[in-house]
Every structure is written in structure tokens, then in C-alpha cells.
Amino acid sequence: MAEYSIGVDLGGTNLRAAAITREGKILEKVSVPTNPLLGRESLLREMVAGISDLRSRWGTSTLAGIGLGIPGFILLKQGVIRNSNNLACIEDFPFRDEMEKRLQTKVVLENDANAAALGEKWMGAGRDVDDLILFTLGTGIGGGIISGGKVLHGFVGMAGELGHLTVMPNGFPCGCGNNGCVEKHASATAIGAMARLMGLGENLSSADVYNLANNGNEHARRIFQSMGQSLGIALAMVVNIFNFPLYLLSGGVLAAWEFFAPAMLDEARRRSFTFRNSNTRVEKAILGNEAGLYGAGFLPWAEPELENVAGH
Amino acid sequence: MAEYSIGVDLGGTNLRAAAITREGKILEKVSVPTNPLLGRESLLREMVAGISDLRSRWGTSTLAGIGLGIPGFILLKQGVIRNSNNLACIEDFPFRDEMEKRLQTKVVLENDANAAALGEKWMGAGRDVDDLILFTLGTGIGGGIISGGKVLHGFVGMAGELGHLTVMPNGFPCGCGNNGCVEKHASATAIGAMARLMGLGENLSSADVYNLANNGNEHARRIFQSMGQSLGIALAMVVNIFNFPLYLLSGGVLAAWEFFAPAMLDEARRRSFTFRNSNTRVEKAILGNEAGLYGAGFLPWAEPELENVAGH
């Protein structure tokens, strides 16, 4: 059998895992419910059981390793999750080493948005470039930066926190301590919050607001315009900083592209000389939820950079 | 004789050049007045004469090449200055190729702030790290990003425009098309503009405002606090994006460090989870005006990356 890896996307309520070949073919996908509220030991057992089960069907000898995409701040060298809202029970714990011990194979951790960016680079919308940035638009906004074909990690592994770009210095407060983070003004959650502020309803999802916009509701359309402007301010900044050829967006809210993208692109164009003067592409990511699985699966084959990551 | 290079800092009114050894020893420095208003051919002759004169004293056979630091947007692969306020007469012209032809040696162009960042990495405050960011505070604010020991260029060479980070979406208008660029709120020019707005005087330099602050003037002190806050907003964003170990500031306005740095660091700390949770250093650059000369001098020895820079 040919070599394969296992890519894992760790969520708050389930674990998705895929066996993937070196050529990027998904052999099998599984989803296993997990419950972090039952505590660390229980969660670790659920994870190990889910992964082991998948591995039992594809073999141990040809497994290159296991990559784990995790929502949160990760200390890469130590293999420790420093902060994760949904997985607090495994914070500040030698998670990678413990998983390696239990699974008896190489385990590589990565932030989930970084993994998604790597997935899009490997098998998705970024296959033709070495440098790209991905914004993941969901409950929050995540970011992944691929520079020279590799994830930009920073010195403890916290780079790429693009959701915390400031688009309004006195904007909505954010759990990170900042005000006006782009994720408080342009995430799916922010769309729901704006809908409430506009009196459209108490508990609307971004999909509900999209449906309203689609039906001609002007308030809903203005919400997407505002969201697009906030994204455009952030986009202009990353274009000015990186001058990369490709910027990708992902998330369910992309369904509303027609309502937010014009405002986003206008704003980016006006605010960035570089955007206007280079052939900068802003596109939809194409792998959807699979991006994180692909990226996590690629981790065991990614060039090890940990030697360059200084200690905390 | 040992190998050496010539590093050149192209200003609007003069050209500074240095002969530098591979070990970073400056053999000789010269400064030659130039006048871009006399037109392209005259300017090219002045530049070539100044550089040739220096070279005549240190030899042709041991010259590794000539690096030119230029204020403006540069299309690296083409060797073309796309936009430079002070050197408009050589914009959109095959500048590098023409200089190579006239000087008969390798010529490498670089943005001046990128060159300064490279200089600080090579022989200055960044010698001990591979990843750093430099903010140059002057008439405007420039930026240079060193990632993995190399200048981050982006795909046409325009990366690192940190002066155009938005710190206030409806702030002062900027020539780049944006509003609220950090260089409009925290450069030496911005300090003078704020002094005027505060009624301190019509034509005060940032040094004048510093002297007022030093003498206890509260208006002057508030100007530096405001400037520090704006810098802090920008700093928090680059920390969130890069998670690099070192951020350097340079420029004459650093004399006022005691008046702006506390506000800058408070703002960065509050606005960046990563800043608070990693040992992020924010320091003064140490090479002053020489940084650009060192960096330009290093260019002929820098790993060629042009193969990776796609066409415009």
C-alpha cells in the first residue's frame, strides 16, 4: 500500500478525520462525536479511539503521521495548546507528546485556520501560487498565511491572527482585549449581531440575514455592505503588508458574496495603492470544510520548521 | 584585497554611498549632492559619477556588486521604480538595467525601508534573530519585514508598506488613497501637523515639539501620547499577524521615546493577545542613518529571490 497520512479537524463537539494519500486523494472520512465537558482524559480517549479506528482500516506501517488542526493558539515547539475556547480542558497540557505516546506515531499540531490555508495551497484554490492568505469567516474570523509554500508561524506559533486586525479602534470589544477586531464586524456572528441591532430579529443566523437580503430587504443588504467594508479595510492592510498574489475567503457566509464583495473590493481598492497597482486576486476558497482536513493531512509531509521556532 | 560591496542610499537631494566588506566593515563613506529637478539624464550621470568615484579608490575586481536603497515602490523583477515622490524623473524606466550598463557590474534595487531592516538584521539590533520588523519614522513611515533572514518582498516587490496600516478608518487622508494611515498619525510630519492643530506653532518640527514636551508643555506631551497610541494600534496588528520576536523603530523622533513609548506599549499590550502572551521585544534600531547603507551594501550578497517573484 502507498503511504498515507491522517488529517484531523478538532472541533468543540466532534472530531473529523480523513485518511489521505501523498497525492491528495481522500481514502476515507470519519466524524466522531466528542465531549470536552467530560474532561481531559475522556476527550483524549475519544480522540485516540476515533483516530485508531480509522488507522486500523488503512494500516500502521504506511502511515506517515497524524496532523491535527486545532482552533486556538498553539505553542508549536512545545506542542501545547495555549488557548482554545472550545477545548479548554486540554489547554496548557503536553497535548502533542501525549497523543504521540498514545498513538505511537508522529503527531503534528497546527492552528485550524493555518491548516485550512495549507489545504487550499496543497489541493485547493492556491495550487498555482506559493504565497497566499486565507480568511476563514465563521463564528469568528481566522487567518492562515502561506509564505514561500509554508505556513508562517512566528516564533511561538501564533502568527496569522487576522481576525484581530483592528478595523475600528473604538469598535465592538473583543475577547482578545482589543476593540474593533475585524471578527467583531465581519464574521457570521457579527452579521447576526448587526441584524439584531437593526431590529431584524433576535436570533438570526447569517444565513437568515442572507435570505432577507436576497428577498430585497434593505437593512439586510446594508449589513452585508458594512461587513464588506470592514473586511475591505482588513484586506487593504494585508495587501499593503504582504503584496501576495492571492487572498482567499472561506465560510458559509460566502453565499452572500454578491452582497458583501462589491463593498469589500471597493474599500480595498481605495485604501491600498498596492491593490490598485498589482494584479491582486481575491477569490473564494474551493475546498470548504475539507480544507482543514487536507491541510492537517499534509502536516506530516510539510517541511519541519520547528528548529527555527524559538522557545517561549 | 578582500571582496567588498557598495551600498547606496538614494535620497531626494543627495546620494550617500559606502564601500563595505563582507564582514560589515565600512571602508569609506561619501555623500554626493544630486538634483532630480535637472531631469533623468543629469541625475543618472550624477549617480554614476558618485559611485564610480568611490569604486575607483577600492577596486573593480573585488567589487561584489552595488545595492541601491530607494524611497518608493519598486518592481523588483523588472528593476523599475514604480512610484517615488522624490525621484519621479526615474519612475517607470529600466533603472536597474541602465545602471548596470553604465556601471558594468551587478546592481540590486531595494526599497529604502527594506534595506534599513536588512541592515539592522545584518549588523544592527536584529543580529540575533531571523525574523524582525522595522518601522522607520520620518517624513512618512516606512516598513521592512525580515522573515527567515530575508526581506519579504511580495510578488511584485511592494510588501512591507507598514506606514499605510489603517489606525483610524476615517482619519487624515493619505496620498495613497486611504484615510487614517499610521504615517498620517504618527510620523514626524504628523507630529508637526498635530502641533499646529493644537496651536503650538505653524511650522514646528518634531524636534521642536519634543523640546516643548521636555519643558513640561502638556499639549506637546499629549501629541506624543496620541502618536504613541496610533503606533500601538499598528504595532498590535503586526504582532497579531507575524508573532515575530523583534520589532524595531528608527528615526530622529526616537529621541522622544519617553513621551510616546509608554502609550504605544500600553496600546499594543491591550490590543494584542499575542503581545501579552509571548516575549515580544519592541526596541530602538541602533544603526541610525547607516542602516540603509549597510542593508544596501548587503544586497549583492543576499540570496537571490527574484526567481520567486512573479511578473507584474
Coordinates of C-alpha atoms in Angstrom, one line a residue, chain A residues 29-183:
Chain A
K29 CA -13.5 10.3 6.1
V30 CA -15.0 9.8 9.5
S31 CA -16.7 12.0 12.1
V32 CA -16.7 11.1 15.7
P33 CA -18.7 13.0 18.4
T34 CA -16.6 14.3 21.3
N35 CA -17.5 16.0 24.5
P36 CA -14.9 18.2 26.1
L37 CA -17.2 18.8 29.1
L38 CA -16.4 15.3 30.3
G39 CA -12.9 16.3 30.9
R40 CA -9.4 15.8 29.5
E41 CA -9.0 12.1 30.0
S42 CA -12.3 11.3 28.4
L43 CA -11.7 13.6 25.5
L44 CA -8.2 12.2 24.9
R45 CA -9.7 8.6 24.8
E46 CA -12.4 9.7 22.4
M47 CA -9.8 11.2 20.1
V48 CA -7.4 8.3 20.2
A49 CA -10.2 5.8 19.7
G50 CA -11.6 7.7 16.6
I51 CA -8.2 8.0 15.0
S52 CA -7.1 4.5 15.9
D53 CA -10.3 3.1 14.4
L54 CA -9.6 4.9 11.1
R55 CA -6.0 3.7 11.1
S56 CA -7.0 0.1 11.7
R57 CA -8.6 0.1 8.3
W58 CA -5.6 1.6 6.4
G59 CA -2.6 0.2 8.1
T60 CA 0.1 1.2 10.5
S61 CA 3.2 0.6 8.5
T62 CA 2.3 3.0 5.7
L63 CA 1.1 5.9 8.0
A64 CA 3.3 8.9 7.6
G65 CA 1.9 10.6 10.6
I66 CA -1.1 12.4 12.0
G67 CA -1.8 16.1 11.6
L68 CA -4.2 17.9 14.0
G69 CA -5.9 21.1 13.1
I70 CA -7.0 22.9 16.3
P71 CA -9.0 26.1 16.9
G72 CA -6.8 28.2 19.1
F73 CA -3.3 29.5 19.9
I74 CA -0.7 26.8 19.8
L75 CA 2.8 26.8 21.1
L76 CA 4.3 24.8 18.3
K77 CA 7.6 23.8 19.6
Q78 CA 6.2 22.6 22.9
G79 CA 3.2 21.0 21.2
V80 CA 0.9 22.8 23.7
I81 CA -2.5 24.4 23.2
R82 CA -2.1 27.8 24.9
N83 CA -5.7 28.9 24.5
S84 CA -8.8 27.3 22.9
N85 CA -12.3 28.4 23.7
N86 CA -13.8 25.1 22.8
L87 CA -11.1 22.8 24.1
A88 CA -10.2 24.4 27.4
C89 CA -9.7 21.0 29.1
I90 CA -6.6 20.3 27.0
E91 CA -5.0 23.8 27.4
D92 CA -1.6 24.2 28.9
F93 CA -1.0 20.4 28.7
P94 CA 1.6 18.5 26.7
F95 CA -1.0 17.5 24.2
R96 CA 1.2 16.6 21.2
D97 CA 3.5 14.4 23.3
E98 CA 0.6 12.7 25.0
M99 CA -1.0 11.9 21.6
E100 CA 2.3 10.6 20.2
K101 CA 2.6 8.4 23.2
R102 CA -0.9 7.0 22.9
L103 CA -0.9 6.7 19.2
Q104 CA 2.7 5.6 18.8
T105 CA 3.3 7.8 15.7
K106 CA 4.4 11.3 14.7
V107 CA 1.8 13.9 15.6
V108 CA 1.9 17.5 14.3
L109 CA -0.3 20.2 15.6
E110 CA -1.4 23.3 13.7
N111 CA -3.9 26.1 14.2
D112 CA -7.1 25.2 12.2
A113 CA -7.1 28.3 10.0
N114 CA -3.4 27.7 9.2
A115 CA -4.3 24.1 8.3
A116 CA -7.1 25.3 6.1
A117 CA -4.7 27.7 4.3
L118 CA -2.2 24.9 3.8
G119 CA -5.0 22.7 2.4
E120 CA -6.1 25.3 -0.1
K121 CA -2.4 25.7 -1.1
W122 CA -1.9 21.9 -1.5
M123 CA -5.1 20.8 -3.2
G124 CA -7.4 23.9 -3.5
A125 CA -7.6 27.4 -4.9
G126 CA -4.0 28.2 -4.2
R127 CA -2.3 25.3 -6.0
D128 CA -0.7 27.7 -8.5
V129 CA 0.9 30.1 -6.1
D130 CA 3.5 29.9 -3.3
D131 CA 2.1 32.8 -1.3
L132 CA -1.4 33.3 -0.2
I133 CA -3.6 34.4 2.7
L134 CA -6.8 32.8 3.8
F135 CA -9.5 34.4 5.8
T136 CA -11.9 31.9 7.4
L137 CA -15.3 33.6 8.1
G138 CA -17.3 31.8 10.7
T139 CA -18.2 32.3 14.3
G140 CA -15.0 34.3 14.4
I141 CA -12.5 35.1 11.7
G142 CA -9.4 33.1 11.4
G143 CA -6.4 33.6 9.2
G144 CA -3.7 31.5 7.6
I145 CA -0.6 32.8 5.9
I146 CA 1.3 30.7 3.4
S147 CA 4.7 32.3 2.5
G148 CA 7.0 30.5 0.2
G149 CA 4.8 27.5 0.3
K150 CA 4.9 27.1 4.1
V151 CA 2.8 28.3 7.0
L152 CA 4.1 31.5 8.5
H153 CA 4.2 30.6 12.2
G154 CA 6.0 33.3 14.0
F155 CA 8.3 32.5 16.9
V156 CA 5.9 30.7 19.2
G157 CA 3.4 29.7 16.5
M158 CA 0.8 32.4 17.0
A159 CA 1.1 34.2 13.6
G160 CA -1.8 34.7 11.3
E161 CA -4.4 36.0 13.8
L162 CA -6.0 38.1 11.0
G163 CA -9.4 38.1 12.8
H164 CA -7.9 40.5 15.3
L165 CA -6.9 43.2 12.8
T166 CA -8.3 46.4 14.0
V167 CA -10.8 47.9 11.6
M168 CA -12.3 50.4 14.1
P169 CA -10.1 51.4 17.1
N170 CA -13.2 52.1 19.2
G171 CA -15.4 49.4 17.7
F172 CA -17.1 46.4 19.4
P173 CA -15.0 44.9 22.2
C174 CA -13.3 41.6 21.6
G175 CA -12.4 38.8 24.0
C176 CA -8.7 39.3 23.0
G177 CA -8.7 42.7 24.8
N178 CA -8.9 44.8 21.6
N179 CA -11.8 46.9 20.3
G180 CA -12.9 46.8 16.7
C181 CA -11.4 43.5 15.7
V182 CA -12.5 42.6 12.1
E183 CA -14.1 39.4 13.5

